[in-house]
Short mmCIF file of C-alpha atoms in Angstrom, two decimals:
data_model
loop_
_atom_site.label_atom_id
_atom_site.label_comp_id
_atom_site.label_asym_id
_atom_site.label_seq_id
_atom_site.Cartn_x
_atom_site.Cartn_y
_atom_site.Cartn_z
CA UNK A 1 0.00 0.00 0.00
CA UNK A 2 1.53 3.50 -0.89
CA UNK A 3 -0.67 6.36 0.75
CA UNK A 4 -2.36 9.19 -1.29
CA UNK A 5 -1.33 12.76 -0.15
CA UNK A 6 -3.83 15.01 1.55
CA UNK A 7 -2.54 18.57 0.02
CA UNK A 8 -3.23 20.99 2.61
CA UNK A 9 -1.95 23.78 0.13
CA UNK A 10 -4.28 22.86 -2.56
CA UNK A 11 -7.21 23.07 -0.01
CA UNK A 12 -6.02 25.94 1.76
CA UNK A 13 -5.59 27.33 -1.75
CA UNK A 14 -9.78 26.68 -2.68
CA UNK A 15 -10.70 28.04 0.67
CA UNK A 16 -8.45 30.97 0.75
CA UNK A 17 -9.96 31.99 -2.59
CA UNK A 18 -13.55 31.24 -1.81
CA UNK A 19 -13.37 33.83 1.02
CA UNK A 20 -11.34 36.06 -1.82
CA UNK A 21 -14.54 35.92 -3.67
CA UNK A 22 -16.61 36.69 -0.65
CA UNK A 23 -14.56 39.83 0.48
CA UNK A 24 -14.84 41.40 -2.72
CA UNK A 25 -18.74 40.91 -2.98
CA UNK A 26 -18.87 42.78 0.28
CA UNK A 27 -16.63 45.61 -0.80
CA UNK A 28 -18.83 45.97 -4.38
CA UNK A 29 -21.90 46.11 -2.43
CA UNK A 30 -20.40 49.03 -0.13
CA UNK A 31 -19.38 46.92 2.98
CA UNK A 32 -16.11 47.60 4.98
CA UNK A 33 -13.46 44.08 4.57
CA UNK A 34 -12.84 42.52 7.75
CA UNK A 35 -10.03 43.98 10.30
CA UNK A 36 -7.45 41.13 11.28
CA UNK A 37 -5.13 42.35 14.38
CA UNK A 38 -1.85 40.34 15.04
CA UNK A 39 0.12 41.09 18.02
CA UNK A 40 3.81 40.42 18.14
CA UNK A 41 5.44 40.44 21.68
CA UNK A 42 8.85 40.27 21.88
CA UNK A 43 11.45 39.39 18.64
CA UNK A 44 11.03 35.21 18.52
CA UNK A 45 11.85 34.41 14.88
CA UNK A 46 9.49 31.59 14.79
CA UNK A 47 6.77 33.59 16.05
CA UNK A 48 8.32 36.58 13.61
CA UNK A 49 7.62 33.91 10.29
CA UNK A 50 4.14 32.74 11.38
CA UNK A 51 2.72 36.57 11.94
CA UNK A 52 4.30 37.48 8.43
CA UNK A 53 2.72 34.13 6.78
CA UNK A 54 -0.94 35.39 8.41
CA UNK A 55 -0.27 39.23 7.31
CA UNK A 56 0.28 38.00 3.55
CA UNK A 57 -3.26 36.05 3.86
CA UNK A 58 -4.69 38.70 5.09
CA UNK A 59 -3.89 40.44 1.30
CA UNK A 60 -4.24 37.96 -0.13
CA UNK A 61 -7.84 37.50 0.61
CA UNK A 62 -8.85 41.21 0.99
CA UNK A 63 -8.55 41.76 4.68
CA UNK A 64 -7.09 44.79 6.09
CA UNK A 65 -4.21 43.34 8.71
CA UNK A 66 -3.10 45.52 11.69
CA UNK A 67 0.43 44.14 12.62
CA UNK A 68 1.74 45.36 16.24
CA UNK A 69 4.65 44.86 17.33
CA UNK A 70 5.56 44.90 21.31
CA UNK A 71 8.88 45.18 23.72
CA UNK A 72 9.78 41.80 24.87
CA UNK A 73 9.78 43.37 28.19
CA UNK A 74 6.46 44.65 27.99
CA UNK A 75 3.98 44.53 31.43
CA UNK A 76 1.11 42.23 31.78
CA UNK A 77 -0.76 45.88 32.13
CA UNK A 78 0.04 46.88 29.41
CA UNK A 79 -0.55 43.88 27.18
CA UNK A 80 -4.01 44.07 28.41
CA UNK A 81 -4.64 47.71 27.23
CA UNK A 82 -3.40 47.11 24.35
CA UNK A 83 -6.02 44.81 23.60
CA UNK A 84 -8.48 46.26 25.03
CA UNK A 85 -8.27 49.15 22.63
CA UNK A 86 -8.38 46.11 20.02
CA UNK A 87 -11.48 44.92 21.32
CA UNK A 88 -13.06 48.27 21.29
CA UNK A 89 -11.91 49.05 17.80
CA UNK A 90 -15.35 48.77 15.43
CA UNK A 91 -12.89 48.30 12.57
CA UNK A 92 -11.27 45.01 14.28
CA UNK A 93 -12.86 41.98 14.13
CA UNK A 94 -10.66 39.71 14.81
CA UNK A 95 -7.86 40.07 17.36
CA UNK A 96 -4.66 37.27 17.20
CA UNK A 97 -2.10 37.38 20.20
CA UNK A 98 0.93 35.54 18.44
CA UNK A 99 2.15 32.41 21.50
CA UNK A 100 4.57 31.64 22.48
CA UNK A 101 4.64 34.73 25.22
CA UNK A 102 7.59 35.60 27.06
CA UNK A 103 7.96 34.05 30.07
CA UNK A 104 6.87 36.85 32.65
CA UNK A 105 3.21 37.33 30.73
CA UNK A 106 0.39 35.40 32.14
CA UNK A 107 -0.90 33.65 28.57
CA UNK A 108 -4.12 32.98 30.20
CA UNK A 109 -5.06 36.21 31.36
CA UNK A 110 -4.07 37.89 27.91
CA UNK A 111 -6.46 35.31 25.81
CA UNK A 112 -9.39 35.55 28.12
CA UNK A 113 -9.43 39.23 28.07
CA UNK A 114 -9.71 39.30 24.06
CA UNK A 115 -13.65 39.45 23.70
CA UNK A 116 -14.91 36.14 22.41
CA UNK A 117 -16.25 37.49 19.03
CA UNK A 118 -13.41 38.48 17.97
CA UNK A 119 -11.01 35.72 19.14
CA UNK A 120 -10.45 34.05 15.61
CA UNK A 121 -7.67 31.73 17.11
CA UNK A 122 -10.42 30.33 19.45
CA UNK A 123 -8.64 29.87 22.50
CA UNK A 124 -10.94 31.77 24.72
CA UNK A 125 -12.63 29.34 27.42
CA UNK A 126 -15.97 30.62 26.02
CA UNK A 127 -15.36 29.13 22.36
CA UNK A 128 -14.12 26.36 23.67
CA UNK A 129 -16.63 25.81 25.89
CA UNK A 130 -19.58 26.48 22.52
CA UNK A 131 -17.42 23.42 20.93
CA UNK A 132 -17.47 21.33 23.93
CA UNK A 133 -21.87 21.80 23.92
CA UNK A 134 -21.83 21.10 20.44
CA UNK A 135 -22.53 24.70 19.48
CA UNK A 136 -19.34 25.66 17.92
CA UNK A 137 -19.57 29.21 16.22
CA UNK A 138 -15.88 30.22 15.91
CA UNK A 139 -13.68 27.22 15.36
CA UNK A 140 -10.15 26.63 16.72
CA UNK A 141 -8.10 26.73 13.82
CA UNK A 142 -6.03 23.63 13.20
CA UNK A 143 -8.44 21.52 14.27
CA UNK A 144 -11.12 22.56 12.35
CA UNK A 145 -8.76 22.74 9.67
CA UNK A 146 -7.92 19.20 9.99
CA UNK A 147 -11.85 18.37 9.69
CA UNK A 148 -11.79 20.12 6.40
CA UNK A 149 -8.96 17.80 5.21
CA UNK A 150 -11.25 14.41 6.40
CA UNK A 151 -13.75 16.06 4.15
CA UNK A 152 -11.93 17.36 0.89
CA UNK A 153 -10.61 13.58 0.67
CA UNK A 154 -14.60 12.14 1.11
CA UNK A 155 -13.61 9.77 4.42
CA UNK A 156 -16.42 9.39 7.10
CA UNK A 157 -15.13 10.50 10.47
CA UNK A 158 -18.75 8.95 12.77
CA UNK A 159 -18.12 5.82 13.86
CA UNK A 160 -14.62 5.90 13.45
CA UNK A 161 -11.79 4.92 15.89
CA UNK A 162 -9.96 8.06 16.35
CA UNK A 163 -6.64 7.96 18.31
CA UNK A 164 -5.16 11.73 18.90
CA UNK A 165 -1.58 12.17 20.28
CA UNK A 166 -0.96 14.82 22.32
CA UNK A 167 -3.41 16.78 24.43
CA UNK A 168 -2.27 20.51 23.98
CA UNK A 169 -4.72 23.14 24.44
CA UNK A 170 -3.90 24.55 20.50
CA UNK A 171 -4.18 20.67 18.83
CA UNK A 172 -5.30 17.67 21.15
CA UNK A 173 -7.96 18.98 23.24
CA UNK A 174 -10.01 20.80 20.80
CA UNK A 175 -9.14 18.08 18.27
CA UNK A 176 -11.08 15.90 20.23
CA UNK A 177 -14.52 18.01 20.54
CA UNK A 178 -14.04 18.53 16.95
CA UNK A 179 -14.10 14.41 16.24
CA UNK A 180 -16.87 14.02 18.97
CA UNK A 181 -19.07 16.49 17.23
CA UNK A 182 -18.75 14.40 13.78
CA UNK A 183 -19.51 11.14 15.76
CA UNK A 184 -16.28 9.58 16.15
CA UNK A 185 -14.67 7.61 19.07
CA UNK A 186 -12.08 9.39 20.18
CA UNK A 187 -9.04 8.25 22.44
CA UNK A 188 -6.55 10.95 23.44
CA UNK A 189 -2.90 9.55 24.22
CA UNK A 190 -0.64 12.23 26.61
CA UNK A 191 2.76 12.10 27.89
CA UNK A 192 1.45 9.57 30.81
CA UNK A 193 -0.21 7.25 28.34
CA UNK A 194 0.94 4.08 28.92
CA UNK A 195 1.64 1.40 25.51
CA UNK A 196 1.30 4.57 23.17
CA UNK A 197 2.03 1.83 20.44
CA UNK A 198 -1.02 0.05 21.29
CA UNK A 199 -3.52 2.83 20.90
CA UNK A 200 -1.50 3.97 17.67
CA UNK A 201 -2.25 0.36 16.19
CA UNK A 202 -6.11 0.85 16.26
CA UNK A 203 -6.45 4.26 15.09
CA UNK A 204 -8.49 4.33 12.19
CA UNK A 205 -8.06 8.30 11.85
CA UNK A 206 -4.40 9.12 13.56
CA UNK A 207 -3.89 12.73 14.42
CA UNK A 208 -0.23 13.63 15.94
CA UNK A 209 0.67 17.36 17.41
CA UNK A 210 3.57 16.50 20.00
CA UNK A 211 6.07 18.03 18.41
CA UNK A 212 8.84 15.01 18.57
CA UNK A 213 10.68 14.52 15.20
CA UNK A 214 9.39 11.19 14.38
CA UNK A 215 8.10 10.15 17.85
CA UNK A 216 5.32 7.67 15.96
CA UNK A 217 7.06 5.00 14.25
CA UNK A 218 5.17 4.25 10.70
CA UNK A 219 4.96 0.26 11.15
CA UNK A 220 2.59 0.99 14.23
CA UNK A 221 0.14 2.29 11.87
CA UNK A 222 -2.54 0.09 11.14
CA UNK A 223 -2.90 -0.84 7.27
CA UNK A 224 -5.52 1.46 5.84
CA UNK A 225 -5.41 3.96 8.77
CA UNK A 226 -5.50 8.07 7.53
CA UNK A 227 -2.70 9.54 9.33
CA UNK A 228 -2.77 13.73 10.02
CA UNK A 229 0.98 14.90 11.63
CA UNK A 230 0.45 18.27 12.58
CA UNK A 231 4.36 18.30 14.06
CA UNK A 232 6.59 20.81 12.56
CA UNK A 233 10.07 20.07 13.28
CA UNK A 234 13.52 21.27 11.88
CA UNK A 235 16.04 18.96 11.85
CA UNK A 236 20.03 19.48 12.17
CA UNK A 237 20.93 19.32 8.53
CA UNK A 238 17.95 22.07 8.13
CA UNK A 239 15.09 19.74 6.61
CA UNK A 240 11.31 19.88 8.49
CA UNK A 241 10.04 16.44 9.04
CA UNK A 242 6.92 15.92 11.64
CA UNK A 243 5.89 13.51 14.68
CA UNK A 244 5.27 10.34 12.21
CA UNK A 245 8.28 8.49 10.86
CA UNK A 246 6.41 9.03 7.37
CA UNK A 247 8.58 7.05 4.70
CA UNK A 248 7.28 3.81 6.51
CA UNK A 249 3.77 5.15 7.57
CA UNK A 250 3.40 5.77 3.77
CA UNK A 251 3.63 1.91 3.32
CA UNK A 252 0.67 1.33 5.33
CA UNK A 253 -1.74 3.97 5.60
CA UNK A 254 -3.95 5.23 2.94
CA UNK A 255 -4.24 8.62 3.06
CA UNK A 256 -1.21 10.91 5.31
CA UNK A 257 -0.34 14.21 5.33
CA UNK A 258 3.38 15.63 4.21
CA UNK A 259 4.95 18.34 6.15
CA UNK A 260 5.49 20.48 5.35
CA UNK A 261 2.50 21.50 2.77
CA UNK A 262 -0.28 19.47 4.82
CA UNK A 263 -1.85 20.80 7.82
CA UNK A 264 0.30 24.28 8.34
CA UNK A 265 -1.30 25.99 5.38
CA UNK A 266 -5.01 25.08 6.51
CA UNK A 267 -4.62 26.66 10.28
CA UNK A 268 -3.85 30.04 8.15
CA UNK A 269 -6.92 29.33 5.92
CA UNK A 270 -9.30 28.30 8.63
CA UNK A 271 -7.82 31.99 10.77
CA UNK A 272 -9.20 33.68 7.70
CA UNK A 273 -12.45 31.77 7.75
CA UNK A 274 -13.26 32.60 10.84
CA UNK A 275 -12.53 36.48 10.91
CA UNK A 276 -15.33 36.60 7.63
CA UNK A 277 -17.47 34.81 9.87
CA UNK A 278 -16.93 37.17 12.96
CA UNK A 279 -17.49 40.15 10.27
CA UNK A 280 -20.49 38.89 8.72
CA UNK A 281 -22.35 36.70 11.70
CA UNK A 282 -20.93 38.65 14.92
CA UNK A 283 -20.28 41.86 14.13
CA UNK A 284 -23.63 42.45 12.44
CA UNK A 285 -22.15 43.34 9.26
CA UNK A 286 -23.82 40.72 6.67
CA UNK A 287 -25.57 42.30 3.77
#
């Protein structure tokens, strides 16, 4: 068996332009484009990359992006003002605090205090909590991203065996109310899950966001399976590779994702997706 590629750019791609198309019926008929705020704190060139990747989106699609950039050494005060005036901002409507923080900033405090309608990355406990009671209205963006791949490639998610490792607040958690909602049956491996290989071996859908180069080995997947690595990781010699040893995987599941080009490019799509949808559906400004 030699898996088929899920192409997260070529989905990303149809999405990103569908909301193209939508922006620019808005703006014919008169209508403002949505406001996208990203907020840079301190100079991480990882974080640096992933703001410029969402700010080129953002023109791409028609959005007007408001990039700010902060002092590492800024005060947990101040962070809060500063999106405050976001959240008061009528032009705004969706407001992005880039993570990882620096260390001094309390990450919790700073996402709870960006108003729910217009937290497009969905990590506010209130979104979370619409997902969890099967209401979801804004959608945490990799997962629901990664629900959009199951679909573009036509595989039934309810009834399945789904197996998710790692239980992050960004991938695994969410992941999992995402799976639920579709009718899956969902098992959610951690760092204290015991025989990790065992779960692996009955996942029918495998989703992976550790973050360990390689940390599933490919002949634990079982033969048919559709394997999702959301890991990112850069290797000595320079090369990205994810969380699934995927030159063996390839020989036994049926559909995987690459990485890079396979889930990355859908978070980014699914961020835009959601600020039209906090425009048009929160913000009152529908046609």
């Amino acid at each position: 068996m030699t898996a088929r590629l899920i192409d997260g750019n070529k989905i990303s791609a149809e999405l990103r332009k569908n909301i193209q198309e939508k922006v620019a019926h808005r703006v014919a008929l008169g209508l403002r484009p949505p406001g996208l705020a990203v907020v840079l704190v301190g100079a991480d060139p990882a974080s640096a990359v992933y703001v410029s990747k969402k700010v080129k989106a953002c023109a791409e699609v028609g959005f007007i992006s408001h990039k700010i950039v902060l002092n590492g050494a800024i005060s947990q005060a101040e962070l809060i003002e500063q999106v405050e005036k976001l959240n008061h901002d009528s032009s705004i409507d969706g407001i992005l605090v880039q993570l990882p923080l620096p260390d001094h900033l309390d990450v919790s405090q700073v996402l709870e205090t960006i108003r729910a309608d217009k937290d497009v990355d969905c990590f506010h406990p209130y979104n979370i909590g619409r997902l969890a009671q099967r209401i979801p209205q804004l959608r945490p963006c990799t997962p629901y991203g990664i629900m959009l791949m199951l679909q573009s490639i036509e595989q039934p998610v309810k009834g399945k065996h789904c197996v998710i490792v790692g239980a992050s607040n960004i991938v695994g958690r969410p992941m999992a109310l995402e799976l639920l909602l579709e009718g899956a049956t969902v098992t959610v491996c951690h760092k204290f899950t015991e025989d990790l290989a065992e779960h692996v071996a009955r996942a029918d859908i495998l989703i992976v966001g550790v973050g360990i180069p390689h940390l599933v080995k490919g002949d634990w997947i079982k033969p048919g399976a559709i394997v999702i690595d959301v890991g990112i990781n850069r290797l000595q010699n320079g090369k990205l590779t994810g969380d699934v040893e995927f030159d063996v995987a390839c020989t036994r599941a049926s559909w995987i994702t690459p990485v890079p080009g396979g889930v990355g490019p859908m978070t980014v799509a699914t961020l835009m997706q959601n600020t039209l949808l906090a425009t048009e559906e929160l913000h009152h400004e529908k046609e």
